[in-house]
Each structure stands twice: as C-alpha cells, then as structure tokens.
Tab-separated table of C-alpha atoms in Angstrom:
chain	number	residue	atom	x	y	z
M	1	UNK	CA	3.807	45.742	-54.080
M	2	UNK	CA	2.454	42.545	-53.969
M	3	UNK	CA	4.719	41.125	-51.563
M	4	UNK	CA	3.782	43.628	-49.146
M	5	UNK	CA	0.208	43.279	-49.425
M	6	UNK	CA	0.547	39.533	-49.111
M	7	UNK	CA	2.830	40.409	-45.708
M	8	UNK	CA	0.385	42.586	-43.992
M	9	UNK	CA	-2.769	39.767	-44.949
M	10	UNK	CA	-0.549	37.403	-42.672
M	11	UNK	CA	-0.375	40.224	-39.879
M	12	UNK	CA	-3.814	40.733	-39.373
M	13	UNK	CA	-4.244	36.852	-39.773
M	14	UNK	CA	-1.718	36.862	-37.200
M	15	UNK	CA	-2.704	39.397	-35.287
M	16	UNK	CA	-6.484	37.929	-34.880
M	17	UNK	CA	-5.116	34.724	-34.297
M	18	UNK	CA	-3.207	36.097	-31.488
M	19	UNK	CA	-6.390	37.685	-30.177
M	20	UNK	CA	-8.599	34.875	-30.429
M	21	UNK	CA	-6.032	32.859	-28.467
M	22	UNK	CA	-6.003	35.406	-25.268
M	23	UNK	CA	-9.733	34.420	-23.446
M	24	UNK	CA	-11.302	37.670	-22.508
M	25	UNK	CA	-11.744	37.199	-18.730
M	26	UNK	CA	-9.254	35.467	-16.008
M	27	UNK	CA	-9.556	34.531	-12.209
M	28	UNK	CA	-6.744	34.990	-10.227
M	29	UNK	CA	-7.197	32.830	-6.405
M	30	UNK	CA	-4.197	33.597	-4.199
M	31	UNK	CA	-5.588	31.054	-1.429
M	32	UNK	CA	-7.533	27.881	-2.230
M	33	UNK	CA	-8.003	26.582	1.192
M	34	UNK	CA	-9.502	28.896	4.413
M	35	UNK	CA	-11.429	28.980	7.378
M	36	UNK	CA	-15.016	29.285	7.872
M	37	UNK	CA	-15.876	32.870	8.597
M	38	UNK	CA	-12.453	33.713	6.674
M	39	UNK	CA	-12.332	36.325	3.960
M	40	UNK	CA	-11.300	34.267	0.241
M	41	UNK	CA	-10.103	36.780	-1.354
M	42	UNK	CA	-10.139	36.288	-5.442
M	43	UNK	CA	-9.497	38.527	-8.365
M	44	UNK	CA	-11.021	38.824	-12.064
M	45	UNK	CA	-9.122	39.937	-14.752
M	46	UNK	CA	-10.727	41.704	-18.180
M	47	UNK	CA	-8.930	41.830	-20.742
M	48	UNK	CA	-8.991	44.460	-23.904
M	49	UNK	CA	-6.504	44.848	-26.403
M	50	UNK	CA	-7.871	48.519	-26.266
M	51	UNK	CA	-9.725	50.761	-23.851
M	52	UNK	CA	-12.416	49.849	-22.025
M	53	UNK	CA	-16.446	51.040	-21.859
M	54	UNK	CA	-18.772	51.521	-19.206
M	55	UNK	CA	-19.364	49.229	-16.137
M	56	UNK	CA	-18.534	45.857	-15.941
M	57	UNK	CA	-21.217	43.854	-14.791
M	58	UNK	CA	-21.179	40.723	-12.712
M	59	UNK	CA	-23.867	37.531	-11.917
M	60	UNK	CA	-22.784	36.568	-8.235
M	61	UNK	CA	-24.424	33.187	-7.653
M	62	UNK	CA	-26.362	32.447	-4.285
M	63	UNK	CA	-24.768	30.096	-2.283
M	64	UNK	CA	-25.743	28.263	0.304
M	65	UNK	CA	-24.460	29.756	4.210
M	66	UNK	CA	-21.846	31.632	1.881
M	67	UNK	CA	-21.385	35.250	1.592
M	68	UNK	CA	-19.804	36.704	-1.918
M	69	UNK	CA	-19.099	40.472	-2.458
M	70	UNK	CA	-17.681	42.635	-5.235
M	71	UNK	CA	-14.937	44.890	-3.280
M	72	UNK	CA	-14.131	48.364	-4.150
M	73	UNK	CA	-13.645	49.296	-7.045
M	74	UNK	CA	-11.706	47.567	-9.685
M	75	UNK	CA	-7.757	48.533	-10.735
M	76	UNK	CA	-6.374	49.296	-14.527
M	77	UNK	CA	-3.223	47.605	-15.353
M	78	UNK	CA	-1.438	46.499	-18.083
M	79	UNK	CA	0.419	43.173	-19.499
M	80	UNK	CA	2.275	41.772	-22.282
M	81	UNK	CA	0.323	38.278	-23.156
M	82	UNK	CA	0.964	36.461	-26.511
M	83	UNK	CA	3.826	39.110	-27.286
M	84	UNK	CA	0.797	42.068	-27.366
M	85	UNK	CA	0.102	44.767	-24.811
M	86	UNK	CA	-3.520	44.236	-23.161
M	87	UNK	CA	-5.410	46.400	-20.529
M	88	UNK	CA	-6.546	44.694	-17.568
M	89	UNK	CA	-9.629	46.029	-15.131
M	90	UNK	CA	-8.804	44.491	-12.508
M	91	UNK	CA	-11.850	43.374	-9.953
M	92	UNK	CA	-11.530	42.136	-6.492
M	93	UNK	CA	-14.469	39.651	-4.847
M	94	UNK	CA	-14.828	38.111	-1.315
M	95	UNK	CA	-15.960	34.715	-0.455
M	96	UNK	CA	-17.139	33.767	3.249
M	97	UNK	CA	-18.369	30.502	4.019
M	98	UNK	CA	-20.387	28.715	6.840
M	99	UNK	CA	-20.242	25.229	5.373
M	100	UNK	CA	-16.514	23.266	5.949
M	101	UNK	CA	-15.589	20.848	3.319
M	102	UNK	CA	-14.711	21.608	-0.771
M	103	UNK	CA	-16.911	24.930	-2.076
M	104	UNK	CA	-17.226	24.927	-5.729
M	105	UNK	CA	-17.798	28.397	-6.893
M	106	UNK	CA	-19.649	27.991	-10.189
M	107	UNK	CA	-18.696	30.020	-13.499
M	108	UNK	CA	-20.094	33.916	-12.898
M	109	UNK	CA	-21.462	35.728	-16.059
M	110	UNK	CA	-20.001	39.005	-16.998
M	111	UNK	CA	-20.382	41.394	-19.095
M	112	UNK	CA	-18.283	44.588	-20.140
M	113	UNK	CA	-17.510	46.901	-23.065
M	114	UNK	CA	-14.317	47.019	-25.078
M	115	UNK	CA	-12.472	48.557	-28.171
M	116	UNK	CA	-9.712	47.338	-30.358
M	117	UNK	CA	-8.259	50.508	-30.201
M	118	UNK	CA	-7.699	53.232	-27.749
M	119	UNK	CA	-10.905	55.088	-30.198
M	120	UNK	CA	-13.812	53.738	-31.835
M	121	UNK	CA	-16.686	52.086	-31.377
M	122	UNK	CA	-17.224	49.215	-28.407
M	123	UNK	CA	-17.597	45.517	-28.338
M	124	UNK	CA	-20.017	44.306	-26.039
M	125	UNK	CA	-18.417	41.353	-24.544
M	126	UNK	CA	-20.280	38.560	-22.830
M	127	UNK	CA	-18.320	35.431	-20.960
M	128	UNK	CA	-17.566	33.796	-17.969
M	129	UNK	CA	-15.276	33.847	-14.937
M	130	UNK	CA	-14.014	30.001	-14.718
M	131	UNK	CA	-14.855	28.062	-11.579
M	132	UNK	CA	-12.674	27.105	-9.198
M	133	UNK	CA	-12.598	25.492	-5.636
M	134	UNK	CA	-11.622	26.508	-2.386
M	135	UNK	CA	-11.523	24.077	0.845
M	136	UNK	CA	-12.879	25.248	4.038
M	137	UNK	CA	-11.775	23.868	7.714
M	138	UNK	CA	-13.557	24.145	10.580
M	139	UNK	CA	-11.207	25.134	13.667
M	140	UNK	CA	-11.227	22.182	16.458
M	141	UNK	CA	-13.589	22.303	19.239
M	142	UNK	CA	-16.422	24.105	17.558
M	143	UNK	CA	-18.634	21.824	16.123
M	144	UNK	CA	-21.470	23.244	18.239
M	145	UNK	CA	-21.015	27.200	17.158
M	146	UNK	CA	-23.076	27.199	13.788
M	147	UNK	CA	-21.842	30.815	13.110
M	148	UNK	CA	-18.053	31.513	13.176
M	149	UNK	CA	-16.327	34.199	11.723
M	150	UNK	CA	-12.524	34.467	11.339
M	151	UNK	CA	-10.600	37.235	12.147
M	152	UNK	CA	-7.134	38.841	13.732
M	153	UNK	CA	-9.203	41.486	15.500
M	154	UNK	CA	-12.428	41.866	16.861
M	155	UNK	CA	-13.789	45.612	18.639
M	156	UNK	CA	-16.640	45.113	20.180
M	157	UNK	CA	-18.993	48.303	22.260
M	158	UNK	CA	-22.491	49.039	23.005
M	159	UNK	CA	-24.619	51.623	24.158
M	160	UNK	CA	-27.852	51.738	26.136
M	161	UNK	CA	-30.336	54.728	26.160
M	162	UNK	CA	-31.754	55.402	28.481
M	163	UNK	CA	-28.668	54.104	30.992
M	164	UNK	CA	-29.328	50.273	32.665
M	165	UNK	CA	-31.176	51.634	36.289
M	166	UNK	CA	-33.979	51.276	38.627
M	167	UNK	CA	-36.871	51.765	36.204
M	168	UNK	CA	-40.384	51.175	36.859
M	169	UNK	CA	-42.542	48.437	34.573
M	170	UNK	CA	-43.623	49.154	30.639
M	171	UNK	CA	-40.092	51.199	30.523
M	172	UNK	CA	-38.355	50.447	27.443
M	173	UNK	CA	-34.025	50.486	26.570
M	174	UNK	CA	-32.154	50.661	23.342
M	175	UNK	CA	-29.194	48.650	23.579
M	176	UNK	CA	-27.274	49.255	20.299
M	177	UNK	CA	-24.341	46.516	19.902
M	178	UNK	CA	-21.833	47.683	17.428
M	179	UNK	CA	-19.132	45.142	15.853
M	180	UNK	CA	-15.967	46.080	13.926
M	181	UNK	CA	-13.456	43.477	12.404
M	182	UNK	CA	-10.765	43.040	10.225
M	183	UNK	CA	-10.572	41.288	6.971
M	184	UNK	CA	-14.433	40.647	7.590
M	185	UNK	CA	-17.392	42.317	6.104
M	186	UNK	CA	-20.164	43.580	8.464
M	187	UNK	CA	-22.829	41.043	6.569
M	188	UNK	CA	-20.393	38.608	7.785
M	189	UNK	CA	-20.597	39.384	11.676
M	190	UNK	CA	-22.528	36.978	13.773
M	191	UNK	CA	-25.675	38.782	14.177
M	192	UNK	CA	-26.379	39.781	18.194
M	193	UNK	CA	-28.179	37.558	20.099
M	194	UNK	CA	-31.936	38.211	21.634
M	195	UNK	CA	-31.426	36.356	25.099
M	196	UNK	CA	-33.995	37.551	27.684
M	197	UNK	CA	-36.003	36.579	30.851
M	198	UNK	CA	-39.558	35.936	30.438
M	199	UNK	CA	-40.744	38.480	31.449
M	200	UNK	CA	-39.002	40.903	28.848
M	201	UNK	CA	-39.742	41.507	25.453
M	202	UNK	CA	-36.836	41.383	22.748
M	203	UNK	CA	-36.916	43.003	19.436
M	204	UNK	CA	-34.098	42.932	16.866
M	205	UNK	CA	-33.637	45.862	14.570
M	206	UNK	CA	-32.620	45.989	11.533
M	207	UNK	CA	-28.180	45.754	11.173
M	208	UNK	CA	-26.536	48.056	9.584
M	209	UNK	CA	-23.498	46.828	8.025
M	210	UNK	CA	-20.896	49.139	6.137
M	211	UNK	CA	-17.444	47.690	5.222
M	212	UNK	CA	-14.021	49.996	4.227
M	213	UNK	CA	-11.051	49.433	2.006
M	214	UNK	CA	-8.384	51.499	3.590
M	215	UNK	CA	-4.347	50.830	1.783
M	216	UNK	CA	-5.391	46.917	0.765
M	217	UNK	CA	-7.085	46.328	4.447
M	218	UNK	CA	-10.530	45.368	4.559
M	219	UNK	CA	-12.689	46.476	7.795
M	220	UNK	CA	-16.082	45.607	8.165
M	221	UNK	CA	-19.057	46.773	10.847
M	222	UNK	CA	-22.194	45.786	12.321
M	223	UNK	CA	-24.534	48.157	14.108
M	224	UNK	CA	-27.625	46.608	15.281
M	225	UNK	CA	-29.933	47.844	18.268
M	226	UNK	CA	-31.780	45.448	20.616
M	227	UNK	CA	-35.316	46.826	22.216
M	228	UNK	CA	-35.952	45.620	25.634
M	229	UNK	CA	-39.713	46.167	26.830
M	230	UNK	CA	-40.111	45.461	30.873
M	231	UNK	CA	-43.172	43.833	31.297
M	232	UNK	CA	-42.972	43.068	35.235
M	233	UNK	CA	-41.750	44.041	38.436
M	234	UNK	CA	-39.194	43.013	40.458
M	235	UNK	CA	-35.185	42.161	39.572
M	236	UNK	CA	-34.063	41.370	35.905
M	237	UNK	CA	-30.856	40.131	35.179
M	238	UNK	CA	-30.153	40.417	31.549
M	239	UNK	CA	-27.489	37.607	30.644
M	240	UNK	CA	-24.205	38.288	29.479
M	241	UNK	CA	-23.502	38.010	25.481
M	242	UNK	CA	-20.325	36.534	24.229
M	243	UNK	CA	-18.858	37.124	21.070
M	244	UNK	CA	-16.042	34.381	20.038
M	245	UNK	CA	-14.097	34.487	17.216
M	246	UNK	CA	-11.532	32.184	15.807
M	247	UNK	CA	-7.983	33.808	15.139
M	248	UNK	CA	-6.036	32.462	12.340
M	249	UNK	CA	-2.381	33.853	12.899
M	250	UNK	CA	-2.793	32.247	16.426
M	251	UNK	CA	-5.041	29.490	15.526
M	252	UNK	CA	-6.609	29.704	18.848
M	253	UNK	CA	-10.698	30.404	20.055
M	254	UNK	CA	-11.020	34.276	21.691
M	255	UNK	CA	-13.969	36.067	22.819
M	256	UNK	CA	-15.185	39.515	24.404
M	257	UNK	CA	-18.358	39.871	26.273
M	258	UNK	CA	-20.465	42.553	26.775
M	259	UNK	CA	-21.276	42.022	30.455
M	260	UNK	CA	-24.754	40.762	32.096
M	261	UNK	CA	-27.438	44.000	33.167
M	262	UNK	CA	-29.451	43.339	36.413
M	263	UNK	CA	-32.903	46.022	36.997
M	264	UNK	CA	-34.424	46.541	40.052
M	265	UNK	CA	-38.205	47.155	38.260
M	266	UNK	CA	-40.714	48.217	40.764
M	267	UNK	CA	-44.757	48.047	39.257
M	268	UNK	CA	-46.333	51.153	37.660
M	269	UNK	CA	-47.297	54.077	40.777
M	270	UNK	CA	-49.659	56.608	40.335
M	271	UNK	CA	-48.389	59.687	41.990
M	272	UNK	CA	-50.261	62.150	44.538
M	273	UNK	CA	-50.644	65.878	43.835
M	274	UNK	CA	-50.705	68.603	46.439
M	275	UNK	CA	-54.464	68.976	47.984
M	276	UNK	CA	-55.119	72.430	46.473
M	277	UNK	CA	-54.040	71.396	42.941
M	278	UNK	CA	-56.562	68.306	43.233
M	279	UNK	CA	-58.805	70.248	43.966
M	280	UNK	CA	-58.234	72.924	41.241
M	281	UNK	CA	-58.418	70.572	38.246
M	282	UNK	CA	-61.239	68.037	40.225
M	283	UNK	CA	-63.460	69.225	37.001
M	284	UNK	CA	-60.763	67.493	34.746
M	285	UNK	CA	-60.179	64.225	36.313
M	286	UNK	CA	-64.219	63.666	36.334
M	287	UNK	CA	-64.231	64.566	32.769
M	288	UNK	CA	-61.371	61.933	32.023
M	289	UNK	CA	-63.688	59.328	34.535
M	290	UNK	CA	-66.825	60.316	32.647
M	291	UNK	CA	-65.523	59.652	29.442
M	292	UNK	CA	-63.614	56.633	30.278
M	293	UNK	CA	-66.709	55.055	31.265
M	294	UNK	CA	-68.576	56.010	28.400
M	295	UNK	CA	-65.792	54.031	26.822
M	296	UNK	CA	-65.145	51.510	29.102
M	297	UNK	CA	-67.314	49.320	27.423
M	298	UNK	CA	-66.215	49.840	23.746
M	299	UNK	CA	-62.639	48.761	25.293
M	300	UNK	CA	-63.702	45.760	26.821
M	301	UNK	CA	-65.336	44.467	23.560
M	302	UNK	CA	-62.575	45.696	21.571
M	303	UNK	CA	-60.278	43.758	24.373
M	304	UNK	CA	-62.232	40.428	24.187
M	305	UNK	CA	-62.249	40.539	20.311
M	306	UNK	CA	-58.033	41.353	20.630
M	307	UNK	CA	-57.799	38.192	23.025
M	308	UNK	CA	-60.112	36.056	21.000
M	309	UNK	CA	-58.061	36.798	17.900
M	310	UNK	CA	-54.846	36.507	19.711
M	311	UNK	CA	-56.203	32.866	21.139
M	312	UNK	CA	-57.123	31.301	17.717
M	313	UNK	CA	-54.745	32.895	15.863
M	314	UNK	CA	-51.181	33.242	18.178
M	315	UNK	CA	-48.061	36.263	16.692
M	316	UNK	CA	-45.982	32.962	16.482
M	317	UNK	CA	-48.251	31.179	13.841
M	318	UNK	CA	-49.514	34.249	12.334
M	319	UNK	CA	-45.423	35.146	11.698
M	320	UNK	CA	-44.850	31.458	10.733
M	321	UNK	CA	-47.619	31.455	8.395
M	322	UNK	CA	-46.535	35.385	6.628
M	323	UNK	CA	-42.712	33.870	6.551
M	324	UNK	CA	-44.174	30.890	4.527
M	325	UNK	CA	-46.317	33.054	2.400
M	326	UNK	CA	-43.218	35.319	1.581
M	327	UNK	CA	-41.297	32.417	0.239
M	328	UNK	CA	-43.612	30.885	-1.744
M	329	UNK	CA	-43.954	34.429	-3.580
M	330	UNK	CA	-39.997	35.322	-3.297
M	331	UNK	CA	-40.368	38.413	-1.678
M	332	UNK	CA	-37.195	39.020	0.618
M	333	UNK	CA	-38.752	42.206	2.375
M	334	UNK	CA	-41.975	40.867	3.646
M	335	UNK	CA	-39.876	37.510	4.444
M	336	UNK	CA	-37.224	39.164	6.514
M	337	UNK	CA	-39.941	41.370	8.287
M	338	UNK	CA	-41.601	37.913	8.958
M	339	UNK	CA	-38.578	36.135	10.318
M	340	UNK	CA	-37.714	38.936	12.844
M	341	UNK	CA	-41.706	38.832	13.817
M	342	UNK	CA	-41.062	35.479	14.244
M	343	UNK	CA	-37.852	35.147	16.339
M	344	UNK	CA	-38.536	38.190	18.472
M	345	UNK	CA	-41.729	35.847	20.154
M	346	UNK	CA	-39.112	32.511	20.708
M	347	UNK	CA	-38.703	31.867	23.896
M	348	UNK	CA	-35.241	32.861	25.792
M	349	UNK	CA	-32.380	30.439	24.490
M	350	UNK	CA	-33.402	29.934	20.845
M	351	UNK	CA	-31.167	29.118	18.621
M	352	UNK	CA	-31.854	28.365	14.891
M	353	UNK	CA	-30.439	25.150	12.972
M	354	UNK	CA	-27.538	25.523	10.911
M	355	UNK	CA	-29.917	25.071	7.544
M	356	UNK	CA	-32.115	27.842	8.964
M	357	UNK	CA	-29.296	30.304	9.662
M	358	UNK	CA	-27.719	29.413	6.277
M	359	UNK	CA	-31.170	30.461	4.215
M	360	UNK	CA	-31.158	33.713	6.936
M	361	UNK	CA	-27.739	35.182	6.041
M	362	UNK	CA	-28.629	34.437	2.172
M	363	UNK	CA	-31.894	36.240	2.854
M	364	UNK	CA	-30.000	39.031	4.602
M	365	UNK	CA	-27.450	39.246	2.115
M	366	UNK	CA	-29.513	39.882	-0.619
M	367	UNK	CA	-31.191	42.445	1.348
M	368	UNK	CA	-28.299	44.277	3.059
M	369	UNK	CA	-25.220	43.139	0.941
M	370	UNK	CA	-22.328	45.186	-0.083
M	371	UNK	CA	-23.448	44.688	-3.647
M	372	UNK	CA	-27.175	43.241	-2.996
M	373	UNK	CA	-27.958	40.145	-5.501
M	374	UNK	CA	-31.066	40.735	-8.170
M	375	UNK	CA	-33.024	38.226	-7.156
M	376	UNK	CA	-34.209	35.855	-4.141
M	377	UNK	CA	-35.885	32.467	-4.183
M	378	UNK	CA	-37.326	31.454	-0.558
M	379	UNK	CA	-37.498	27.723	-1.374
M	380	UNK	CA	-34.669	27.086	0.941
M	381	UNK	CA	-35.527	29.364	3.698
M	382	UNK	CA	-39.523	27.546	3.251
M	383	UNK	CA	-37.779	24.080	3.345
M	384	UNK	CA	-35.280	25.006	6.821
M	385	UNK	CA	-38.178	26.990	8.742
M	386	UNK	CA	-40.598	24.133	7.862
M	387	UNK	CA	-38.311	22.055	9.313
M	388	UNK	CA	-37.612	23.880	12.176
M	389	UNK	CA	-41.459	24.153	13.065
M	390	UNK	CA	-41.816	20.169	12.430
M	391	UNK	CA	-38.741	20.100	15.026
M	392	UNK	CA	-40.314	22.040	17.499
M	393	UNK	CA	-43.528	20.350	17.736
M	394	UNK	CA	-42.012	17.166	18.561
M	395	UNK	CA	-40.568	18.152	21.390
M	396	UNK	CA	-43.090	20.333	23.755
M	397	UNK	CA	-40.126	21.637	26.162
M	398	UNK	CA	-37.411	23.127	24.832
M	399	UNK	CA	-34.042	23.128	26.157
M	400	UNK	CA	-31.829	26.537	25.696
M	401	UNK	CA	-28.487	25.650	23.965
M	402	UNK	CA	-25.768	28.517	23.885
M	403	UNK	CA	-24.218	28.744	20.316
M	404	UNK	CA	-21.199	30.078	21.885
M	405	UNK	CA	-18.628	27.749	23.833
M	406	UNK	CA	-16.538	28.665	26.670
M	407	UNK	CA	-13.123	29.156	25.613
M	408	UNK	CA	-12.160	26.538	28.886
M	409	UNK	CA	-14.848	23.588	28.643
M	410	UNK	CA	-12.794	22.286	31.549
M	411	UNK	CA	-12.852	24.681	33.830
C-alpha cells in the first residue's frame, strides 16, 4: 500500500514537472523576411492541458508605419508535447510594414482562461507571445513611393454621381474609388489621392475598409469617396490617378489608372420665365427683393466679420492648430477630423513625408482597424506634422511631387 502511494506522489511530481516545462503560449513565423506592403503572416499558439475559457485577449503594440491585425478567428487543435496531449487555440495575426530594414516585433501580452481538466474551475493565465524579427526589402526603383503595398492582384473601379458632364459652377460630384486586393487588408491600401486644379475643392471621406477570410485567402477592400466642388467656369481637367503596386511572384512594378475627367463648366445663369408667368407671381419676386434688402445689410456685416475672421485666422492654421491640440490630449477622433480639415485645403500636388504618413496610417489604424488598438498617443503624429509645417515655411513655393513612378522612367 505504501509502495503505491509513494508511486503515484512521483506521478503528480512528474506530471507537474512535465507541465511546468511546456510554456503556455508559442509563436509560430512561417516567413521572417518580406516586402513592404506584404502581408507577415504569424501564428500564436495557447496551450491547455485541458479545455479552454472565454476569449483570449491580446495587447497589439503600435508600431511605427506598421499595420498589425488579429485575423479571423482562431483554430482548436491538438498535440502531443512532453509525451502529454495539450489543446491548442490556435490564433492567426498580420504584420504590414512601411519601414525596410530589421522590424522587431516586441513581446505581446495575453491573456486567456484554462482548466486542467476537460471540467472544473479556470485558470486565468497571463504571459507573453516571444518576440521575434522579420526583415523587410524595399523592391528596386521605388525609393520615391513612400506608400507601397504588395500584392498578386489588384481590382481597382470607381463611380461618379452625378456622371462627369457639362455642369454649370457650385455643382458638386461624388467620385467613390473602391480598391480590392489579395493577401492585403483594406487598412493597408494606399489611401486615394486628392489631386485637383485650383479652382476645385477636394474633400476626402472617410474609407471604409472590410477584409475576408475565404478557404485560407485573405482579401481586403477600400471604399473611399472623393467630393469635388466646382468653383469656376470654364474647362477642368481632373488628372489621372495611378495606383502601382509591387508584385511579388513576378517581382516586377504594375499599376492601373483610373483615367483623367475633363468639364466643360459654364458660370451660374439665371433662367427667363414665360411673360405671363412673370407677371403672375411679380408680387413674389418683390417680396423676395423687399426682404433681401431688409437683409442685405445684416449679410454684408455678417460677410465682413466671415472675411475678417477668415483673414486673421486662415482653415489651414485653424486645422493645424485643432490637429496639434488633438495630440497633445490623445484624442484620435478630433485628430483625424483635423488632419482631413487640414489636407483637404493643401494645394494640388501635396504629398506628406514618409514620418507624417507613418503617424497617419497608425492614427487610422487605431481608428478603422480590423481589431482597433485601446489606446492612441499623438506625440508622433505632433512631432511629423510639426515638422512638416516647419518644412513648408521654408520654402514659400511648393513644387508638386507625384508619389507614384511611371512604370518606364525612360520612356
């Protein structure tokens, strides 16, 4: 009798010793070296010697002009490891990345609920995915495109309402510009351009991104609509918008572009009515005169005030100063209403540094992420647009610089 008590002490000794030896949380990274723009894919195991509890939960880190998502949702398996069967949930993650060179990805805190046993009560288990690098390579010849994504396949429509046409001044067209990729996720897409003549107004919506796991392939979209406002007469040519991607089973540059729009806009016309019809509602157009003078002058002070605030305090700096402001406090939706304030009053040809289009796509994947992050610090995005602005003023013309290279420099 005591033989066998003395036999099963050394098998739960054995048996713990065993568990304490199998560490509670693996990665799993099937490529350590990539492209920027290309999907890293990686996988987390979670181990239980039992069934698991609940949700696991996950601390993505921010980093800086990367992009790292939590896909789907994760997969039970099982494996014999130290000669015991465990349970595995299974979770898969995305990494895309802006910046070439070695990425570290720092530890990630997790934390998920466990039992020894298929019943009983649950362990709360807190620990952390191990780091791990990856190497990133930028594709030759693009040193001057600051956003690249890397994909097989690229789909790219759009849709105008009302239809591109002779139009008259003060009309306004929705151009929506949708994306579609594979292996990329929508946040991931280069975001659409807001090229325009002077004398057209350009404002940038809000994207939509949605992304689908369909068999193992990963498809991701961007829907984003561009508002044009006409603000003179006579012929607008709207410039042509090229999308280029880098493919990495060819390992060549490729590109689709949504063609250039030219409007004939004549000025505003006031239109006659028959004689009889004048006539008829006379009473009604000398009401709207009467009472547009009685107001005439209550619009022409409100007008001067509007100008005089307009003149000391310009939408550019009053945008620049709110974008600042938002930072400082760490509040991503009054910063990302800011920064499209901002860039829809550049002038045609903008184009952001790479710092200040690194701190925009971690601003706008916190906000619009597959799996949005907790929380947002706008130091970085306060130190790039800073910079920017201290750019800008030290050069008082500035010269437009396309972010998108033709596929033939030579030619």
């Amino acid at each position: 009798m005591k033989t066998c008590l003395k036999l099963f002490i050394l098998f739960l000794m054995f048996s713990g010793t065993v568990w304490a030896e199998v560490e509670p949380v693996k990665v799993q990274v099937p490529e350590t070296t990539a492209w920027i723009g290309q999907r890293v894919p990686f996988f987390v195991e979670l181990r239980s010697a039992g069934s698991f509890a609940g949700a696991a939960s996950f601390d993505l880190p921010q980093l800086p002009g990367s992009l790292l998502l939590n896909v789907g949702a994760p997969v039970m398996d099982t494996q014999i490891i130290e000669g015991q069967s465990w349970n595995l949930q299974v979770h898969e993650f995305a990494l895309f990345s802006q910046k070439s060179g070695d990425l570290e990805i720092p530890k990630i805190s997790v934390r998920f609920s466990r039992r020894d046993a298929f019943t009983g009560p649950a362990m709360e288990i807190q620990a952390e995915v191990p780091s791990w690098q990856v190497h990133i390579k930028r594709p030759p010849g693009t040193k001057s495109i600051p956003f690249l994504i890397t994909t097989e396949t690229l789909e790219l429509s759009e849709n105008w309402e009302p239809e591109p046409g002779p139009t008259q001044a003060g009309t306004i067209f929705k151009r929506t510009i949708v994306q579609q990729a594979s292996g990329v996720s929508g946040m991931a897409l280069v975001p659409a351009p807001v090229y325009a003549p002077d004398s057209v107004r350009v404002y940038s919506g809000q994207a939509e991104t949605n992304d689908k796991l369909e068999r193992g392939d990963f498809f991701g979209e961007r829907r984003e609509t561009l508002t044009y406002l006409l603000q003179k007469s006579g012929t607008v040519t709207l410039p042509e918008i090229r999308y280029v991607w880098w493919n990495p089973k060819t390992e060549q540059l490729q590109s689709l572009i949504l063609p250039a729009v030219s409007l004939e806009v004549t000025p505003l016309s006031t239109v006659s009515m028959p004689g009889k019809i004048v006539s008829r509602y006379a009473w009604l157009w000398l009401l709207v005169l009467a009472t547009g003078l009685v107001a005439i002058q209550w619009r022409r002070l409100a007008g001067w005030t509007t100008h005089f605030r307009e003149f000391i305090n310009p939408p550019q700096r009053s945008a620049a100063r709110k974008l600042l402001q938002a930072c400082r406090l760490h509040d991503a939706a009054i910063a990302e209403h800011a920064w499209s304030a901002w860039r829809n009053v550049q002038t045609t040809g903008f184009t952001p540094t790479a710092e200040l289009s690194s701190s925009v796509l971690d601003l706008q994947r916190h906000l619009y992420g597959f799996k949005p992050t907790e929380s947002w610090r706008g130091d970085s995005l306060a130190k790039a647009f800073s910079a920017q602005l201290d750019a800008a003023s030290r050069h008082s013309r500035y010269t437009p610089v396309s972010i998108l290279p033709l596929l033939n420099p030579g030619e």
